[in-house]
XYZ file of C-alpha atoms in Angstrom:
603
model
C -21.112 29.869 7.742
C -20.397 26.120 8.242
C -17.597 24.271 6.247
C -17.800 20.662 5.341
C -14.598 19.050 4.676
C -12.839 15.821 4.577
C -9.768 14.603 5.272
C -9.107 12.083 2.678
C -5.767 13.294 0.997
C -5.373 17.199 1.286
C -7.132 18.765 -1.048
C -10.683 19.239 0.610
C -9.326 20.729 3.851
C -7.450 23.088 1.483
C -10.309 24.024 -0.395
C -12.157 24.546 2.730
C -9.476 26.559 4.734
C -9.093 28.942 1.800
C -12.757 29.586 1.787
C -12.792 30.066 5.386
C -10.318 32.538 5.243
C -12.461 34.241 2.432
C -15.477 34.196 3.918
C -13.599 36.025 7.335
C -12.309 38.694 5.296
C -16.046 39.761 4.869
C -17.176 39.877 8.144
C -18.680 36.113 8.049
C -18.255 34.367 11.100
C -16.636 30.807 9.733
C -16.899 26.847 11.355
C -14.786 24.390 9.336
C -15.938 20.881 10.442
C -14.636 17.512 9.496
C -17.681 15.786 8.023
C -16.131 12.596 7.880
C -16.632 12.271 11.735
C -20.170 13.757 11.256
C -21.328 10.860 9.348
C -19.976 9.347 11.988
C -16.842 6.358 12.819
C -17.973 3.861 10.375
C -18.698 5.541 7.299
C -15.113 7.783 8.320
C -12.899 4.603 8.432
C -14.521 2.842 5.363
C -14.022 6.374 3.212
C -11.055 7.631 5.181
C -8.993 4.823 6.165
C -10.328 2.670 3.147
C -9.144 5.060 0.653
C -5.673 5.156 2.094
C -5.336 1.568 2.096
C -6.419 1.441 -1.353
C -3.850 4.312 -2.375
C -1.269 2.108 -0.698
C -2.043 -1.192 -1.773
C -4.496 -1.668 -3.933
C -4.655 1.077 -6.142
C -5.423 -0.696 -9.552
C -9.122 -1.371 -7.522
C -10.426 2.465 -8.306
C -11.125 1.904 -11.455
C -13.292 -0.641 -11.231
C -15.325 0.863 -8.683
C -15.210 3.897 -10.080
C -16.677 2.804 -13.402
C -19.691 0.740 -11.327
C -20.319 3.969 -9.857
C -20.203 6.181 -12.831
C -21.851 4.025 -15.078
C -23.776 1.430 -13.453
C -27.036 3.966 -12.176
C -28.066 1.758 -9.526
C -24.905 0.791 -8.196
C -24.610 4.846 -7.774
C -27.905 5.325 -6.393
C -27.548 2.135 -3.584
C -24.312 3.668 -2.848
C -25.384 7.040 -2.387
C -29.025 6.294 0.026
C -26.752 3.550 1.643
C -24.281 6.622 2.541
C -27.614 8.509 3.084
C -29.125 5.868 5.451
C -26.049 5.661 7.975
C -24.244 9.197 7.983
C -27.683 11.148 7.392
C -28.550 11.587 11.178
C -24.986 11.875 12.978
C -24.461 14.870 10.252
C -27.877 16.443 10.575
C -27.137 16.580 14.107
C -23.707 18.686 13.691
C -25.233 21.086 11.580
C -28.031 21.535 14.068
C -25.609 22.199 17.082
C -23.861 24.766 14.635
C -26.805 26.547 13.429
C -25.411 28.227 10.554
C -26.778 30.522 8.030
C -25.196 28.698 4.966
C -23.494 24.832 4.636
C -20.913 24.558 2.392
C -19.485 21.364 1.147
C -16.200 20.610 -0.012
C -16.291 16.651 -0.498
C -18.499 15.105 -2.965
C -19.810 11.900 -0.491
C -20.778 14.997 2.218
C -22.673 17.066 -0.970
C -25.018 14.030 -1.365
C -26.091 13.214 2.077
C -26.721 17.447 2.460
C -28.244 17.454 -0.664
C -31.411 14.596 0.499
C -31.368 16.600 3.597
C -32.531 19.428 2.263
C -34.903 17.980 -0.693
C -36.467 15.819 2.052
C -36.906 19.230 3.994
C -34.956 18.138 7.173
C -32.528 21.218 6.577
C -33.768 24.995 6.030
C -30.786 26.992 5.310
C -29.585 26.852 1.575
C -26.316 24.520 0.829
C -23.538 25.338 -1.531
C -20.813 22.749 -2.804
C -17.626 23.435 -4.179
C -15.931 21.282 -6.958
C -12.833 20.686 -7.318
C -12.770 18.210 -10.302
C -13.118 18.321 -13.789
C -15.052 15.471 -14.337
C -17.138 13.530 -12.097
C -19.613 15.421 -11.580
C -22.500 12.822 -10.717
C -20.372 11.986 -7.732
C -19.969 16.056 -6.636
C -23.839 17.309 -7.674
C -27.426 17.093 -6.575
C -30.412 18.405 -7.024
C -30.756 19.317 -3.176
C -28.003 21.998 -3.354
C -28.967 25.731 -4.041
C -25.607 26.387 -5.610
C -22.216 24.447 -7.304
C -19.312 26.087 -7.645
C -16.925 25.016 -10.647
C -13.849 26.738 -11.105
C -13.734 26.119 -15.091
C -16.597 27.643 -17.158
C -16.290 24.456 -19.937
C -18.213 22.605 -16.677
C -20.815 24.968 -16.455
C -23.049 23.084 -18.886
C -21.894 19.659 -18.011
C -23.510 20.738 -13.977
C -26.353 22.035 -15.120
C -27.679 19.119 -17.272
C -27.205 17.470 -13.750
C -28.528 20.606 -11.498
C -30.816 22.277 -14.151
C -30.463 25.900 -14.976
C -29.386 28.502 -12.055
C -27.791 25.631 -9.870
C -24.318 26.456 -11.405
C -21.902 29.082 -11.637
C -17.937 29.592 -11.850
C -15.736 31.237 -9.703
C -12.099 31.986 -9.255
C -10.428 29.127 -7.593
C -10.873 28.115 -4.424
C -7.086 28.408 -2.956
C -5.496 29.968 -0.824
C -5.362 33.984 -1.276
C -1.654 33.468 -1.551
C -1.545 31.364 -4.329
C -3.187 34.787 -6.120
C -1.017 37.249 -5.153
C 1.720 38.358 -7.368
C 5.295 36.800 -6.549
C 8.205 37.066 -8.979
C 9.998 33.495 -10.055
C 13.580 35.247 -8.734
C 12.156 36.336 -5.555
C 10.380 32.842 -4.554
C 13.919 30.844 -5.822
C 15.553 33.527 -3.573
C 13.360 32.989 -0.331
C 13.584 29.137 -0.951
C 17.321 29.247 -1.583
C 17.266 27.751 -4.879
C 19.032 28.392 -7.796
C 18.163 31.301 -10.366
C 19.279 29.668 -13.068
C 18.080 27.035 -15.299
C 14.346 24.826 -14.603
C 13.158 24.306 -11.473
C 10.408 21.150 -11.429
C 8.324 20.417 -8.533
C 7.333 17.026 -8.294
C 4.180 16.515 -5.788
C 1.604 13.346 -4.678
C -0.501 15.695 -2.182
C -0.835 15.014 1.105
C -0.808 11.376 1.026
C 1.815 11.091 -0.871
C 0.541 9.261 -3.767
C 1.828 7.800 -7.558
C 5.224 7.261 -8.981
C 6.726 10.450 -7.595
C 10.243 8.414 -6.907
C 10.146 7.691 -10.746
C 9.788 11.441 -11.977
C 12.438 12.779 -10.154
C 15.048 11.121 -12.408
C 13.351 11.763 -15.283
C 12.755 15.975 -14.582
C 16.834 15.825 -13.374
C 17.199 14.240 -17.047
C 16.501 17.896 -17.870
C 19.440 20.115 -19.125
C 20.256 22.015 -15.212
C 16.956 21.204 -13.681
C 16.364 21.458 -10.060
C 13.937 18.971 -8.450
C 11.854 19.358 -5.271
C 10.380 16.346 -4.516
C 7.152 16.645 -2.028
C 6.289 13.390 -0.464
C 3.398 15.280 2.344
C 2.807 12.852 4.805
C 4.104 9.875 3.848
C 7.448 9.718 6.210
C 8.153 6.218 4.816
C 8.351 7.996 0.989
C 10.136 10.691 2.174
C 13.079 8.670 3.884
C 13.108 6.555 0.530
C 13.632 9.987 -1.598
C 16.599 11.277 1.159
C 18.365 8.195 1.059
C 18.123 7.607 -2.980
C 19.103 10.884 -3.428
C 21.686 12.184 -0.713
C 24.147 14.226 -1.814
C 22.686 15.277 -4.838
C 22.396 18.885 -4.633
C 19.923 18.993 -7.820
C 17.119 17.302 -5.678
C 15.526 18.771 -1.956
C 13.274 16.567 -0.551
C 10.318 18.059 1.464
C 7.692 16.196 4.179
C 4.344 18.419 4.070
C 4.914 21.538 3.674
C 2.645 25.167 3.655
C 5.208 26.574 1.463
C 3.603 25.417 -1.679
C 2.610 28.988 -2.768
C 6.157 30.070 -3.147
C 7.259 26.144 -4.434
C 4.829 26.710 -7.583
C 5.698 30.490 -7.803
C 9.173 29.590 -8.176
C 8.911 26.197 -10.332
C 8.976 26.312 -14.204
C 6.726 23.158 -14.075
C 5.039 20.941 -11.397
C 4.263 17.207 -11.791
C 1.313 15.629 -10.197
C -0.398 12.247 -10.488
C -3.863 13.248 -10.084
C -4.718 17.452 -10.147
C -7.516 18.540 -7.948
C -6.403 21.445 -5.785
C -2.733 21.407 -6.626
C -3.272 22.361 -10.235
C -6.009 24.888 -9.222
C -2.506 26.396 -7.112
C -0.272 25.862 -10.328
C -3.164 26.915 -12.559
C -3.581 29.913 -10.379
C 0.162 30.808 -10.095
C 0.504 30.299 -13.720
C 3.076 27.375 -13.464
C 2.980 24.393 -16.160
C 1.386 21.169 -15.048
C 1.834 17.391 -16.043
C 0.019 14.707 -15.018
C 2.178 12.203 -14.803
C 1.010 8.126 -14.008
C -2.612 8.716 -12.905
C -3.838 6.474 -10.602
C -7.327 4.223 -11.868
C -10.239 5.767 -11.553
C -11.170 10.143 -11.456
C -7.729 10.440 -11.331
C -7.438 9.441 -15.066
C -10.387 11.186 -16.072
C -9.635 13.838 -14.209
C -6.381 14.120 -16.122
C -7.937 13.093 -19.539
C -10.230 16.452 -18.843
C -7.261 18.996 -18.097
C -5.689 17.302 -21.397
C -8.323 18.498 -23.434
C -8.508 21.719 -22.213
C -5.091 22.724 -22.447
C -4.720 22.874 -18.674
C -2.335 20.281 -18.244
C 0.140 17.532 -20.274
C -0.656 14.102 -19.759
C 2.227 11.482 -19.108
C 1.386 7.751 -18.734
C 4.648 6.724 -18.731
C 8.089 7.737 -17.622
C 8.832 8.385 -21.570
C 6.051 10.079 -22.225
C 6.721 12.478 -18.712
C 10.160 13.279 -20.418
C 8.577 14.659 -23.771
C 5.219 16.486 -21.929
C 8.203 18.506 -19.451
C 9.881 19.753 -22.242
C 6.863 21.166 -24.052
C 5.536 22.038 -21.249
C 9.538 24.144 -20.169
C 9.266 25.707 -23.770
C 5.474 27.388 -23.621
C 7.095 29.643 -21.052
C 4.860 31.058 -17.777
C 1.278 30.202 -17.832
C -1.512 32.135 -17.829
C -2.749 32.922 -14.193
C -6.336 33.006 -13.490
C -6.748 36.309 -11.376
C -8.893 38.618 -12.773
C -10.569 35.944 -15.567
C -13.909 35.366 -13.226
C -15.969 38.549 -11.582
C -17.067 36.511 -8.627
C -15.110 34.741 -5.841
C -17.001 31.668 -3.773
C -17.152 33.880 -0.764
C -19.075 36.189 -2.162
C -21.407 33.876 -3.760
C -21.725 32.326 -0.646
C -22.777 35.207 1.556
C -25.487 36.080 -1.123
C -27.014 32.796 -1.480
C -30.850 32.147 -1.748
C -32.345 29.387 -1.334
C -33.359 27.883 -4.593
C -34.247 24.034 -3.769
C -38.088 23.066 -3.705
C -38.992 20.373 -1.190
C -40.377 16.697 -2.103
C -43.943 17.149 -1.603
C -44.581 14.533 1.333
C -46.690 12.469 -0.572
C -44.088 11.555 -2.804
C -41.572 11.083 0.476
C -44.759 8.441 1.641
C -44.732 6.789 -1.534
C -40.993 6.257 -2.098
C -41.081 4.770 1.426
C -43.999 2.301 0.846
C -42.005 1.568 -2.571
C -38.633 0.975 -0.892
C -40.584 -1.163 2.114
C -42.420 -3.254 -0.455
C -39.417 -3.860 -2.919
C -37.391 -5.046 0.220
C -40.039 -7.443 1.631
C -40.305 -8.404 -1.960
C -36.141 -9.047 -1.749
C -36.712 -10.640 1.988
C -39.402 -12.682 0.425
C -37.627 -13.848 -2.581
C -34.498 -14.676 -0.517
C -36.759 -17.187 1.667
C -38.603 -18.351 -0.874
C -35.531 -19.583 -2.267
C -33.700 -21.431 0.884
C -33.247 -24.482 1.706
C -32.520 -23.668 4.992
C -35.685 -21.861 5.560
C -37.728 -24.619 4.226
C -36.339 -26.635 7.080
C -37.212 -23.919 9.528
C -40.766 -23.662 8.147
C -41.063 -27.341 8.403
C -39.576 -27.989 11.569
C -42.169 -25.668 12.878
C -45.479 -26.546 10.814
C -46.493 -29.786 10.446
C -48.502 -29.062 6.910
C -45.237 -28.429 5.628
C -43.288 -31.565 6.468
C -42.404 -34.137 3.831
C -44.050 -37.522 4.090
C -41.426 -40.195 5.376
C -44.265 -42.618 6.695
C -48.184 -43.405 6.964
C -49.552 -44.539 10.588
C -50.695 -48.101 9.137
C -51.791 -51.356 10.411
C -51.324 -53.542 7.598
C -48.166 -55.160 7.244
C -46.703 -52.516 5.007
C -43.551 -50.753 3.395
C -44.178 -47.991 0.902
C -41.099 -48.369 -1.943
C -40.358 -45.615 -4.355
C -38.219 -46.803 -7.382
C -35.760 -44.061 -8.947
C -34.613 -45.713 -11.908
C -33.415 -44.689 -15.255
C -36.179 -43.884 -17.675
C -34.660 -46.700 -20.152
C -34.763 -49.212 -16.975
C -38.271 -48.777 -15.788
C -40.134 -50.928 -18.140
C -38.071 -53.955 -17.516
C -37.797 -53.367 -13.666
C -41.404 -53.327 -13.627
C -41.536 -56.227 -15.104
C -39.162 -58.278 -13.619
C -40.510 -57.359 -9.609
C -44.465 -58.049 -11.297
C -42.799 -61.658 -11.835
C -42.074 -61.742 -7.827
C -45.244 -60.386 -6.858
C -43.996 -57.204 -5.932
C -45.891 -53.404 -7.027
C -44.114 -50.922 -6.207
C -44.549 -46.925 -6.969
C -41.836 -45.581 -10.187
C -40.410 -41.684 -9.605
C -40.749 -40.021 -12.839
C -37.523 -39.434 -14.437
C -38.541 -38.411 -18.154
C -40.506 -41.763 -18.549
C -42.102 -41.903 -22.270
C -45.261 -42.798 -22.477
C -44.681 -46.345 -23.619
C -42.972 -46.724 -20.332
C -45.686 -45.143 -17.748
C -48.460 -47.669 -19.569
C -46.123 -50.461 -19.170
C -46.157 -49.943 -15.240
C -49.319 -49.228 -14.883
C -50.481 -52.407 -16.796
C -48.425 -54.303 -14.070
C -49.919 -52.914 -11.154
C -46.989 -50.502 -9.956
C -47.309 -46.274 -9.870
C -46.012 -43.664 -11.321
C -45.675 -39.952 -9.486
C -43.667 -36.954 -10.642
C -39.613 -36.269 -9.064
C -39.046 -32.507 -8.036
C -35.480 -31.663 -8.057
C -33.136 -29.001 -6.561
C -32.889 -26.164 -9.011
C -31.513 -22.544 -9.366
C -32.693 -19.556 -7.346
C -34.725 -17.990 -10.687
C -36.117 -21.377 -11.684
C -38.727 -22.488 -8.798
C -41.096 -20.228 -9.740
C -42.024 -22.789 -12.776
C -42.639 -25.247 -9.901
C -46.418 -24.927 -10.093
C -46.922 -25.328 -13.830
C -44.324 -28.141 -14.024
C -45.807 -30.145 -11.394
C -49.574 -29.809 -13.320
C -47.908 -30.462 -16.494
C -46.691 -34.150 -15.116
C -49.793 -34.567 -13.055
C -51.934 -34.780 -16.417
C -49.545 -36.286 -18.266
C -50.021 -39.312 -16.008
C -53.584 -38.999 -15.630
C -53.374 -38.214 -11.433
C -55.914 -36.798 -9.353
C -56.671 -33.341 -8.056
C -54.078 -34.128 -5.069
C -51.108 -36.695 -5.744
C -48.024 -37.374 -4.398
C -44.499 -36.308 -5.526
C -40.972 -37.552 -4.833
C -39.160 -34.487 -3.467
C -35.405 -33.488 -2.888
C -33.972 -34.676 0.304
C -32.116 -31.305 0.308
C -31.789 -28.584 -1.860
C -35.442 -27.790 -2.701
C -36.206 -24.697 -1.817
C -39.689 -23.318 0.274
C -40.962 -21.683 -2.664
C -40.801 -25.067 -4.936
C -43.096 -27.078 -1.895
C -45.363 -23.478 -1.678
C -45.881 -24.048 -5.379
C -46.146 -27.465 -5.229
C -48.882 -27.918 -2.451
C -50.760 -25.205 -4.550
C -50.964 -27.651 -7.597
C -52.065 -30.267 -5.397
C -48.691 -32.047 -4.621
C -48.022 -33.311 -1.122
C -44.130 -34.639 -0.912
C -42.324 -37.383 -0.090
C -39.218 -37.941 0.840
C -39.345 -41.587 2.751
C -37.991 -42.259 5.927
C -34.574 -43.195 4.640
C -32.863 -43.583 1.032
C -30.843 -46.642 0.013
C -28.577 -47.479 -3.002
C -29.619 -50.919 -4.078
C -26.677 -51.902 -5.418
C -24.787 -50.927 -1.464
C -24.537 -52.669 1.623
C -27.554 -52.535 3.281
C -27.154 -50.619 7.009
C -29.535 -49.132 9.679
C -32.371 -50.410 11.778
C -35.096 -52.850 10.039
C -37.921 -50.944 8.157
C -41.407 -51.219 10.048
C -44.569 -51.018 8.776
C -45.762 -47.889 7.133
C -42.468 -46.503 6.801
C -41.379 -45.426 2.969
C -38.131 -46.325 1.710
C -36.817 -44.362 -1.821
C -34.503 -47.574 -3.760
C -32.085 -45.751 -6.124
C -31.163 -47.597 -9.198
C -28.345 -47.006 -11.639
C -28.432 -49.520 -13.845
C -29.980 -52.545 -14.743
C -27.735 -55.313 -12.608
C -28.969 -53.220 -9.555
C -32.614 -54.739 -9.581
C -30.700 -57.511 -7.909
C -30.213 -55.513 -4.477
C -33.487 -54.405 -5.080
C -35.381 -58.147 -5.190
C -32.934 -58.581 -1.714
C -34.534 -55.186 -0.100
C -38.016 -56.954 -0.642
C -36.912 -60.487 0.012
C -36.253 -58.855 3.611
C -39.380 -57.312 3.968
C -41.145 -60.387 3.146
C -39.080 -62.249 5.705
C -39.729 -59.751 8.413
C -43.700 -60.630 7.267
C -44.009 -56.982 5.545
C -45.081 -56.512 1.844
C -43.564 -53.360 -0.772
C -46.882 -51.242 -1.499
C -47.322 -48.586 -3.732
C -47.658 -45.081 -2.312
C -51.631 -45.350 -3.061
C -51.689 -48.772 -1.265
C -50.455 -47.167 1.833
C -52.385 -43.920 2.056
C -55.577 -45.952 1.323
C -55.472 -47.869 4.575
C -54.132 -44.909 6.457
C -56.314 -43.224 8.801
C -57.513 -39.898 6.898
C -57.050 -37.536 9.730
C -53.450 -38.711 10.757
C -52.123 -38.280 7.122
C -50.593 -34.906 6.155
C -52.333 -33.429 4.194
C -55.268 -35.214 4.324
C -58.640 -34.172 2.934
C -62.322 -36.282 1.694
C -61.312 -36.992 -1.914
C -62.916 -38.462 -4.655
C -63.950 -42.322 -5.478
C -61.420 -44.871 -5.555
C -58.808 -44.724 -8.665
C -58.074 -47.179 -11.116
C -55.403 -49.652 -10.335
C -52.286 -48.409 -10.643
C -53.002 -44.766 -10.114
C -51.226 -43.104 -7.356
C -53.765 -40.881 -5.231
C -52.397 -38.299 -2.412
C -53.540 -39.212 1.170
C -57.733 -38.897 1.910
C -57.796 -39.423 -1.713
């Protein structure tokens, strides 16, 4: 038989010890492994280390991840193949070197990755899991395991709506045999030295340490006579805290870990916990009184909320409410202890287990795989589709992708684009028609007043893509045809693109409606200081205008042209005396437009 366990608090190697010992007393030869370590060092400080850090620090961050992964399906099942994905292999391999008859799992994150294992048909022998909560169960259950064991019958049905029928059944608790065995209250107080009088309250955090166990000790020595034995486990720093509050106060004994919790809950009248787990399967199974005092976020609280209802356990939030739940829980006298309620122990169960999982038929193993590949080059796809950055890869690399700054022309030359504002255009037009100048207009919600204006004055009018969100490039395509018409372009036109932002799948869509961008050599505010080298012929500057007083800086820009003996054109002027096969994206195109229609380049 091969144990699974997991160090994270105390409770799992418990569980798993007492079942070892079990198992031994019927002839079963017994390996308890850490399967933490199996999964391997990453996985073992991110659950291990991770949790502790969270217990110490950040506690109030359980319960949000705990309700993403209770209640949020597919944050659960990324979690769970993620787990699957890196542990999987490193824990196959310990079970192989072991070659047991039977796994057995004790920890709920080991339980999963066994549980694919086996449905997947990369382990033989049958797998068993023990649980040790009330609740939780989509975290402690799968359909790859031949058998759960609960150790309340109400969670029978709960399991098996998860498991199906026959994957469930309840046994006595998994703790240690000693926990079972009859001990009188007088003779425990007796071997532990403390008094036989009046209530004895254990106050416990497991092996970490854990919740407000230095603010239930005053409240349980707030009892008439009570005797308080605070156990901090491993948390030295805790315990030091407890000696030095409470030195000299012969009421309170303050213990590190300790394996004398058998005879601690034997002779206690009550025991407060934050959380349950194994240490109220102990008190449940020595018949002491539990509270659950302060909870920590997460399965802790519905953990506790479960015991509450039934009858297990009290349930204190507060240090008021801990008060009240000790003295009802003082005046119901000893509890009930559990040996002799179930017919079958774990151990036996375990040595008689049959395999009862079917195997994913491979085609179905194929088909999830070609499902999981596609959806992730769909992801990989999407996520480039939607860069910026790798637009500038793919252009940097092909040259049917890069933007249009300038046309190899020998006319005397300068292509302007005009980005005005839509109220502006008309009059700008007009005004540069007065100096002679035609110029090409980027589309900025121009009414149709407007575009007929500046085509009746000579100048163009193209469309202006702009940067937008990750889900909204996809309507690049039809919003690009949907200007094109509007302003009566050809089959292939030019468009004023982004300088940066656009992403590659807005210039894929683009070039598939016919679009070929621009973006001009260099931008300019025309109401700024002009700065740079001169503009040469076939070059394409973009003007940006704000308002109207800007046309000013404008009429400057193309008094220097004209002084440098180079004329503004319109984008169609300058592909049309552009050599076809040296303009990007070039192709034979139809007859000449109509004056004042912008045409792509070869059109």
């Amino acid at each position: 038989m091969l144990i699974l366990s997991a160090d994270v608090g105390e409770g799992h190697d418990s569980a798993a010890r007492a079942l070892a010992v079990e198992l031994e007393s019927l002839d079963a030869e017994v390996t308890v492994r850490d399967g933490l370590a199996a999964l391997g060092r990453l996985l073992q400080r991110v659950i291990r280390d991770g949790s502790r850090v969270q217990f110490e620090r950040y506690p109030w961050t359980f319960g949000p991840v705990y309700a993403l992964l209770m209640h949020v399906a597919p944050v659960r099942w990324a979690a769970e193949r993620v787990l699957y994905w890196i542990g999987a292999r490193g824990l196959l391999r310990a079970i192989v070197h072991e070659r047991p008859d039977v796994v057995v799992s004790t920890y709920p994150g080991l339980t999963s990755v066994l549980g694919r294992l086996r449905r997947r048909g990369k382990l033989e022998v049958p797998i068993a899991s023990a649980i040790l909560d009330l609740t939780s169960f989509p975290f402690w259950t799968n359909r790859g395991v031949d058998q759960h064991f609960v150790m309340h019958a109400p969670s029978v049905a709960l399991v098996e709506r998860l498991v199906g029928a026959g994957g469930v059944c309840c046994v006595r608790p998994v703790v240690d045999r000693a926990f079972l065995e009859p001990l009188e209250r007088l003779e425990a107080r007796s071997a532990l030295h403390l008094p036989e009088r009046g209530p004895v309250v254990v106050v416990a955090g497991g092996g970490w340490g854990i919740g407000d166990i230095e603010g239930a000790v005053p409240v349980a020595l707030g009892l008439d006579e009570a005797t308080v034995v605070a156990v901090a486990g491993r948390n030295d720093a805790l315990r030091e805290r407890l000696e030095l509050v409470h030195a000299g106060n012969p009421r309170v004994r303050v213990l590190g870990f300790t394996d004398a919790m058998s005879d601690l809950l034997a002779a206690a009248d009550a025991l407060v916990h934050p959380g349950g787990g194994v240490t109220a399967l102990e008190a449940l199974a020595r018949g002491c009184a539990t509270v659950i005092y302060a909870p920590p976020p997460g399965h802790w609280r519905a953990n506790a909320r479960a015991m509450g209802r039934l009858g297990i356990a009290e349930v204190a939030r507060g240090r008021a409410e801990l008060s009240d739940a000790l003295e009802r829980a003082l005046s119901g006298g000893p509890g009930e202890r559990t040996e002799g309620r179930e017919v079958s122990s774990a151990a036996a169960l375990v040595c008689s287990l049959a395999p009862r999982v079917r195997r994913i038929p491979r085609w179905r193993l194929a088909a999830g795989r070609a499902f999981a590949t596609l959806a992730l080059a769909l992801v990989l796809a999407a996520g480039a589709l939607s860069s910026d950055e790798t637009y500038s890869v793919a252009a940097a690399r092909f040259e049917k992708l890069r933007p249009v700054r300038e046309l190899p022309v020998r006319a005397p030359l300068v292509g302007v684009v005009v980005q005005a504002p839509a109220d502006d255009a008309a009059a700008l037009g007009r005004r540069l028609a007065r100096a002679g100048a035609r110029v090409t207009f980027a589309d900025r919600s121009l009414d149709s007043a407007s575009i007929a204006t500046l085509r009746r004055l000579g100048d163009e009018v193209v469309p202006e893509l702009r940067p937008t969100k990750l889900s909204r490039w996809v309507s690049t395509r039809a919003l690009l045809r949907r200007e094109a018409r509007a302003l009566g372009l050809p089959r292939r036109f030019f468009y004023l693109a982004p300088p940066r932002g656009a992403t590659l799948g807005q210039y894929a869509l683009a070039r598939s409606a016919g679009g070929s961008p621009v973006v001009g050599s260099r931008s300019v505010q025309a109401g700024a200081p002009s700065g740079g080298p001169p503009l040469h012929r076939g070059e394409i500057v973009v003007v940006r205008i704000d308002s109207a007083r800007d046309a000013v800086g404008l009429e400057r820009l193309l008094g220097a042209l004209r002084r440098r003996g180079l004329s503004p054109a319109p984008l169609g002027r300058l592909a049309s005396e552009a050599p076809t096969r040296s303009t990007p994206s070039a192709a034979p195109g139809p007859p000449p437009r109509p004056r004042g229609v912008a045409t792509a380049p070869g059109d």
